[in-house]
Amino acid sequence: MSRPKNQNYKGYGLSKGKEREQRASVRFKTTLMNTLLDVLRHRPGWVEVKDEGEWDFYWCDVSWLRENFDHTYMDEHVRISHFRNHYELTRKNYMVKNLKRFRKQLEREAGKLEAAKCDFFPKTFEMPCEYHLFVEEFRKNPGITWIMKPVARSQGKGIFLFRRLKDIMDWRKGTAGKKLASLEAQQARGAVNPPGSHDSKSSDDQKEEIPVENYVAQRYIENPYLIGGRKFDLRVYVLVMSYIPLRAWLYRDGFARFSNTRFTLSSIDDQYVHLTNVAVQKTSPDYHPKKGCKWMLQRFRQYLASKHGPEAVESLFSDMDNIFIKSLQSVQKVIISDKHCFELYGYDILIDQDLKPWLLEVNASPSLTASSQEDYELKTCLLEDTLHIVDMEARLTGREKRVGGFDLMWNDGPVSREEGVPDLSEMGNFVTNTHLGCINDRKKQLRQLFRSLQGQKKASG
Amino acid sequence: MWQEESDLSLSIAQIVQKLKGSSLYAQLERQAWASLQRTDIKLESLKEDIKRFFKTSGWEKKLQNAVYSELSVFPLPSHPAVPPEHLKEPLVYMRKAQGSWEKRILKSLNSMCTELSIPLARKRPVGDQKELLNKWNEMGTDEPDLSHFRPVYAPKDFLEVLINLRNPNYENGDSPSFRTHLGLIQIPLKVKDIPELKELFVELGLTTGQLGIDDSTQVPPELFENEHVRIGQKVLAEQDSAAAQQYVRQGSPTALRAELWALILNISSQPEDILYYEQLKTNVIQHDLLVDSLIYKDVKLTASNDDYYFVFEDYLYQVLLCFSRDTSVLGHFAYNSASPPRSYIRGKLGIEEYAVFYPPNGVIPFHGFSMYVAPLCFLYNEPSKLYQIFREMYVRFFFRLHSISSHPSGIVSLCLLFETLLQTYLPQLFYHLREIGAQPLRISFKWMVRAFSGYLATDQLLLLWDRILGYNSLEILAVLAAAVFAFRAVNLMEVTSLAAAEAVLADLSTLKVMPLLQIFLFATVT
């Protein structure tokens, strides 16, 4: 189905300078049928449009984006929920590349210590192109476990663990491996026969015209922090309003997702033990939907504080802030920063026994389906606050540091918790404006915020 | 005067007797012998020097803590000729009621046993033993068929027993009169009113700093929190039980709570404690008890389904299975109105020589029992320490919540205290609920029996249990229950059925415990 060009151009009126005009109603569109739809429908003044109708706000899915973004004209005020090339951050192989490049740059500019702050990503090799580098690393560290992940799939599909090179050889010989082998062969041929010259494929290769799937091999974290003998990972929400300049918000709530079975390295074949995605857990024979297997971040933070003390917890959470900021900075120059775009990322973080956080991956489309009542409330509030910040209603001044459950984490520079301009000479006293896992009294804050904004508006006539 | 002195010497003699059998005594002896090597110990002033040594090395403090612990737990005898039953429960009719309740429980257990043709206890075959040992840290993954097992009783069954409790010496008259109680409990026990509670809980007053109130985000930490934490660290450094108990009345900082509670309960993980726990574990592996299935079922039904405690499922098995084998728990029956059930070896019914206590610790778990352990998993993850803390909490506090006695912290008194507070200070609400057939106790009973575990958010629950430890009393549970009703009074006045009242009070997870208590006790116009 082809989309008409200039879909939104209907002379809605030129925007007057930099001021955003208030709209009488906001026309929204979305294909999702979950919490998001509820939130959008309940927002006062927002009207749903379907199919071919014109829209001011579209919470799209990435496949639509890929096909249509480039030839859709959007008015100044229009907002869409993804950046064109978000995959630079969210596809595992691109993210690794960007992070490695950023790290080198940091080392050149600011030294080894600063670059070491980027070491939150377990060693990763892209397959098939880095296969030989991987084998070298593998041989240097015998006995450790590796995890093989498909680059573009989600919900835990296609992932497996291995410890012996034999396992990966078998995998290569299997269907995935055939693609690997044929790709390697193609690369080899490409080297021998320069492009442009006649490339005679053998009849074997012609049979296997299956799309090649990329994988990454990543060092598996063998000493995860366990609670009740179970492995878990953290889901944290980061909202990016623009990349140039970089403006990112951190949501106070999130959750820890537990594996249903007890952690042990002896059963690396048990997918259910190692993968904490709710989607995978849902298929485990132990899964009871009533159980939920999620803890809110506040509970997790309290638990850690009662075990390790508040300082250790502060240090862990500030290390996590570092992960969010560095990862965004690493793709800052690569992502096309379109003013129409914003994106709500779901970060997956794993904590190890030394209380060091590791970045597992970044999701551009974190699940918005609720698995329980508590989950529903979390996601509803998350989405409401996201829409407050997107601010189609043009209520905010743009100088806010907190909106509901979101705290402004980065505004072209670190944001301090203290009021006024941060005195950067006193870096020792600098406390970042993040409150992950802290009390989220968003209702009260929103009331105060909007009341004061209303007051300001009245005062300015 | 002379009477007091002789009482005191009697108490001292008893405590000395008890402590002589403890490991602390052996340690003190060893330390005394070792101290003879020191140069500052002279033969001429041996006694004084050793005493001084104990003071400076902290051993005197340990002894102080042990004595304090004994005083807190064991009731002091009033007269040397007092029969042991009076220590358990002074009122005859209460003893009788507890006895017949126990008979009912045992009957129910025995009939389940006969129905399912499962022995009360049996030796585990060697293969099963190995399997259990391998699975010790993940017993939660087991899914045995528990469909035929039912909990022996649930809190509401127990409530019915309490409702029917009568004092034969107290003439209520057959028809309701001004002498009959408006609530469910018809026993004339003495309970405190608000002025007396204000005196008891003086540290919860409006002018005293509290954790749970004065550590909220709006209050700058310099006002109270920082100083309070500093004092807590000092208390821990001094290792003083009594000071710790006084300290936690204002709440315990999250980071210090585990150590403070261990100090108050006088738990220190000695090698012999760890060994003891391992022995219990071996016991569990070698023998299979019917009670084990009841424990499994309870954990699966309650803690595993809880949004927050499901994570600790495995720890709960490890603690509760060992608990049921622990014969040292039998010691608490000296001051518990309950008595351990007895069972007879097959074929030897009635013959005393073949009587055993069943289960070995004498405590039959009921529906929700595992919730006593679950919040503790937040603080301790080393199994033997978790076990010790739970055991001590049980023999000091929790046992009173499911045995019939006249003790001020016993469940009967708590129920009466709750009902009296409500009637006295919220008469309109009480009357309204009674009229629509929603007696308040029917709703609050389950909260109090479980000490609010599973009903409050964990951080709030721990703040509440801080005060239970601090005041060495469970009365605060009844006060909180009344405070919850007071808080939701407006909604409750509008309901017209028991089910609707239950719905209003179904979710307590958002409640902040300390403000509720403070308002109810200190800020309500009486």
GROMACS .gro file of N, CA, C and O in nm, chain B residues 4-62:
model
  236
  465GLU      N    1   0.985  -0.776   9.823
  465GLU     CA    2   1.050  -0.737   9.697
  465GLU      C    3   1.190  -0.793   9.689
  465GLU      O    4   1.233  -0.841   9.585
  466GLU      N    5   1.260  -0.785   9.802
  466GLU     CA    6   1.398  -0.835   9.799
  466GLU      C    7   1.400  -0.983   9.769
  466GLU      O    8   1.484  -1.029   9.692
  467SER      N    9   1.308  -1.056   9.830
  467SER     CA   10   1.312  -1.200   9.807
  467SER      C   11   1.267  -1.232   9.664
  467SER      O   12   1.317  -1.325   9.601
  468ASP      N   13   1.175  -1.148   9.611
  468ASP     CA   14   1.138  -1.166   9.470
  468ASP      C   15   1.259  -1.148   9.382
  468ASP      O   16   1.284  -1.224   9.289
  469LEU      N   17   1.334  -1.040   9.413
  469LEU     CA   18   1.449  -1.008   9.330
  469LEU      C   19   1.551  -1.120   9.336
  469LEU      O   20   1.605  -1.163   9.234
  470SER      N   21   1.578  -1.170   9.456
  470SER     CA   22   1.680  -1.275   9.466
  470SER      C   23   1.631  -1.402   9.397
  470SER      O   24   1.711  -1.477   9.340
  471LEU      N   25   1.500  -1.423   9.400
  471LEU     CA   26   1.445  -1.539   9.330
  471LEU      C   27   1.468  -1.525   9.180
  471LEU      O   28   1.515  -1.619   9.113
  472SER      N   29   1.438  -1.404   9.128
  472SER     CA   30   1.457  -1.382   8.984
  472SER      C   31   1.603  -1.400   8.947
  472SER      O   32   1.636  -1.463   8.847
  473ILE      N   33   1.689  -1.340   9.030
  473ILE     CA   34   1.833  -1.349   8.999
  473ILE      C   35   1.875  -1.495   8.995
  473ILE      O   36   1.944  -1.539   8.904
  474ALA      N   37   1.829  -1.570   9.095
  474ALA     CA   38   1.866  -1.712   9.101
  474ALA      C   39   1.820  -1.784   8.975
  474ALA      O   40   1.894  -1.864   8.916
  475GLN      N   41   1.697  -1.752   8.932
  475GLN     CA   42   1.644  -1.821   8.814
  475GLN      C   43   1.723  -1.787   8.689
  475GLN      O   44   1.754  -1.873   8.606
  476ILE      N   45   1.755  -1.657   8.676
  476ILE     CA   46   1.827  -1.615   8.555
  476ILE      C   47   1.966  -1.676   8.554
  476ILE      O   48   2.014  -1.725   8.451
  477VAL      N   49   2.030  -1.676   8.672
  477VAL     CA   50   2.164  -1.735   8.679
  477VAL      C   51   2.157  -1.882   8.639
  477VAL      O   52   2.239  -1.933   8.562
  478GLN      N   53   2.054  -1.951   8.689
  478GLN     CA   54   2.035  -2.091   8.657
  478GLN      C   55   2.026  -2.112   8.507
  478GLN      O   56   2.090  -2.199   8.449
  479LYS      N   57   1.943  -2.026   8.444
  479LYS     CA   58   1.924  -2.040   8.300
  479LYS      C   59   2.053  -2.015   8.225
  479LYS      O   60   2.091  -2.089   8.134
  480LEU      N   61   2.122  -1.905   8.262
  480LEU     CA   62   2.240  -1.867   8.186
  480LEU      C   63   2.355  -1.965   8.205
  480LEU      O   64   2.441  -1.979   8.120
  481LYS      N   65   2.354  -2.035   8.319
  481LYS     CA   66   2.462  -2.130   8.343
  481LYS      C   67   2.465  -2.238   8.236
  481LYS      O   68   2.568  -2.296   8.208
  482GLY      N   69   2.349  -2.264   8.179
  482GLY     CA   70   2.345  -2.370   8.078
  482GLY      C   71   2.371  -2.319   7.937
  482GLY      O   72   2.371  -2.396   7.842
  483SER      N   73   2.399  -2.190   7.925
  483SER     CA   74   2.412  -2.136   7.789
  483SER      C   75   2.557  -2.134   7.746
  483SER      O   76   2.649  -2.145   7.828
  484SER      N   77   2.577  -2.114   7.617
  484SER     CA   78   2.713  -2.113   7.565
  484SER      C   79   2.788  -1.989   7.615
  484SER      O   80   2.910  -1.989   7.623
  485LEU      N   81   2.714  -1.884   7.650
  485LEU     CA   82   2.779  -1.762   7.698
  485LEU      C   83   2.859  -1.791   7.823
  485LEU      O   84   2.969  -1.741   7.842
  486TYR      N   85   2.801  -1.874   7.909
  486TYR     CA   86   2.870  -1.910   8.034
  486TYR      C   87   3.003  -1.976   8.005
  486TYR      O   88   3.106  -1.943   8.064
  487ALA      N   89   3.000  -2.071   7.912
  487ALA     CA   90   3.124  -2.141   7.877
  487ALA      C   91   3.227  -2.042   7.822
  487ALA      O   92   3.345  -2.048   7.854
  488GLN      N   93   3.178  -1.949   7.740
  488GLN     CA   94   3.271  -1.851   7.682
  488GLN      C   95   3.331  -1.763   7.789
  488GLN      O   96   3.451  -1.733   7.787
  489LEU      N   97   3.245  -1.719   7.884
  489LEU     CA   98   3.296  -1.631   7.990
  489LEU      C   99   3.402  -1.703   8.073
  489LEU      O  100   3.504  -1.646   8.109
  490GLU      N  101   3.374  -1.832   8.099
  490GLU     CA  102   3.471  -1.909   8.176
  490GLU      C  103   3.604  -1.915   8.105
  490GLU      O  104   3.711  -1.893   8.162
  491ARG      N  105   3.595  -1.944   7.974
  491ARG     CA  106   3.717  -1.953   7.893
  491ARG      C  107   3.793  -1.823   7.896
  491ARG      O  108   3.914  -1.818   7.915
  492GLN      N  109   3.717  -1.713   7.880
  492GLN     CA  110   3.780  -1.581   7.879
  492GLN      C  111   3.846  -1.552   8.012
  492GLN      O  112   3.956  -1.496   8.017
  493ALA      N  113   3.778  -1.591   8.121
  493ALA     CA  114   3.835  -1.567   8.254
  493ALA      C  115   3.968  -1.642   8.268
  493ALA      O  116   4.067  -1.586   8.317
  494TRP      N  117   3.970  -1.768   8.225
  494TRP     CA  118   4.095  -1.845   8.233
  494TRP      C  119   4.204  -1.781   8.148
  494TRP      O  120   4.319  -1.768   8.192
  495ALA      N  121   4.165  -1.741   8.027
  495ALA     CA  122   4.265  -1.682   7.936
  495ALA      C  123   4.318  -1.551   7.992
  495ALA      O  124   4.437  -1.519   7.973
  496SER      N  125   4.234  -1.479   8.064
  496SER     CA  126   4.276  -1.348   8.113
  496SER      C  127   4.384  -1.359   8.218
  496SER      O  128   4.455  -1.262   8.246
  497LEU      N  129   4.400  -1.478   8.279
  497LEU     CA  130   4.502  -1.494   8.382
  497LEU      C  131   4.642  -1.468   8.326
  497LEU      O  132   4.735  -1.439   8.401
  498GLN      N  133   4.655  -1.482   8.191
  498GLN     CA  134   4.784  -1.455   8.129
  498GLN      C  135   4.819  -1.307   8.134
  498GLN      O  136   4.935  -1.271   8.122
  499ARG      N  137   4.716  -1.223   8.147
  499ARG     CA  138   4.741  -1.080   8.135
  499ARG      C  139   4.817  -1.028   8.255
  499ARG      O  140   4.801  -1.075   8.367
  500THR      N  141   4.897  -0.927   8.230
  500THR     CA  142   4.982  -0.874   8.336
  500THR      C  143   4.903  -0.791   8.436
  500THR      O  144   4.945  -0.775   8.550
  501ASP      N  145   4.788  -0.737   8.390
  501ASP     CA  146   4.718  -0.650   8.484
  501ASP      C  147   4.627  -0.726   8.580
  501ASP      O  148   4.557  -0.667   8.660
  502ILE      N  149   4.628  -0.859   8.569
  502ILE     CA  150   4.548  -0.939   8.662
  502ILE      C  151   4.640  -0.987   8.775
  502ILE      O  152   4.734  -1.063   8.752
  503LYS      N  153   4.611  -0.938   8.896
  503LYS     CA  154   4.695  -0.977   9.009
  503LYS      C  155   4.622  -1.075   9.097
  503LYS      O  156   4.500  -1.067   9.112
  504LEU      N  157   4.696  -1.163   9.159
  504LEU     CA  158   4.634  -1.266   9.244
  504LEU      C  159   4.562  -1.204   9.362
  504LEU      O  160   4.455  -1.252   9.401
  505GLU      N  161   4.617  -1.096   9.415
  505GLU     CA  162   4.557  -1.038   9.537
  505GLU      C  163   4.417  -0.984   9.510
  505GLU      O  164   4.328  -0.992   9.594
  506SER      N  165   4.400  -0.925   9.392
  506SER     CA  166   4.269  -0.865   9.364
  506SER      C  167   4.207  -0.932   9.244
  506SER      O  168   4.155  -0.868   9.154
  507LEU      N  169   4.213  -1.068   9.245
  507LEU     CA  170   4.173  -1.145   9.128
  507LEU      C  171   4.031  -1.112   9.081
  507LEU      O  172   4.008  -1.081   8.964
  508LYS      N  173   3.937  -1.117   9.177
  508LYS     CA  174   3.796  -1.099   9.140
  508LYS      C  175   3.774  -0.963   9.074
  508LYS      O  176   3.713  -0.952   8.968
  509GLU      N  177   3.827  -0.858   9.140
  509GLU     CA  178   3.806  -0.723   9.088
  509GLU      C  179   3.870  -0.706   8.952
  509GLU      O  180   3.815  -0.646   8.861
  510ASP      N  181   3.991  -0.761   8.938
  510ASP     CA  182   4.063  -0.745   8.812
  510ASP      C  183   3.990  -0.813   8.697
  510ASP      O  184   3.981  -0.759   8.586
  511ILE      N  185   3.941  -0.933   8.724
  511ILE     CA  186   3.871  -1.004   8.615
  511ILE      C  187   3.743  -0.928   8.579
  511ILE      O  188   3.708  -0.913   8.462
  512LYS      N  189   3.676  -0.879   8.682
  512LYS     CA  190   3.553  -0.801   8.654
  512LYS      C  191   3.586  -0.681   8.567
  512LYS      O  192   3.514  -0.649   8.471
  513ARG      N  193   3.698  -0.615   8.601
  513ARG     CA  194   3.737  -0.497   8.525
  513ARG      C  195   3.768  -0.536   8.382
  513ARG      O  196   3.733  -0.469   8.286
  514PHE      N  197   3.838  -0.649   8.368
  514PHE     CA  198   3.873  -0.698   8.234
  514PHE      C  199   3.747  -0.722   8.152
  514PHE      O  200   3.737  -0.686   8.034
  515PHE      N  201   3.649  -0.786   8.213
  515PHE     CA  202   3.524  -0.812   8.141
  515PHE      C  203   3.459  -0.682   8.095
  515PHE      O  204   3.404  -0.673   7.986
  516LYS      N  205   3.465  -0.582   8.184
  516LYS     CA  206   3.404  -0.454   8.148
  516LYS      C  207   3.469  -0.394   8.026
  516LYS      O  208   3.401  -0.353   7.932
  517THR      N  209   3.602  -0.390   8.027
  517THR     CA  210   3.670  -0.321   7.920
  517THR      C  211   3.670  -0.400   7.789
  517THR      O  212   3.677  -0.344   7.681
  518SER      N  213   3.664  -0.532   7.798
  518SER     CA  214   3.671  -0.609   7.674
  518SER      C  215   3.535  -0.631   7.610
  518SER      O  216   3.523  -0.695   7.508
  519GLY      N  217   3.427  -0.580   7.673
  519GLY     CA  218   3.295  -0.593   7.612
  519GLY      C  219   3.221  -0.718   7.653
  519GLY      O  220   3.106  -0.738   7.616
  520TRP      N  221   3.284  -0.806   7.735
  520TRP     CA  222   3.215  -0.929   7.775
  520TRP      C  223   3.105  -0.898   7.875
  520TRP      O  224   3.004  -0.968   7.880
  521GLU      N  225   3.125  -0.794   7.953
  521GLU     CA  226   3.019  -0.760   8.049
  521GLU      C  227   2.894  -0.717   7.973
  521GLU      O  228   2.782  -0.749   8.011
  522LYS      N  229   2.918  -0.643   7.862
  522LYS     CA  230   2.806  -0.599   7.781
  522LYS      C  231   2.729  -0.719   7.727
  522LYS      O  232   2.607  -0.722   7.725
  523LYS      N  233   2.802  -0.822   7.683
  523LYS     CA  234   2.736  -0.940   7.630
  523LYS      C  235   2.651  -1.004   7.739
  523LYS      O  236   2.538  -1.050   7.715
   0.00000   0.00000   0.00000
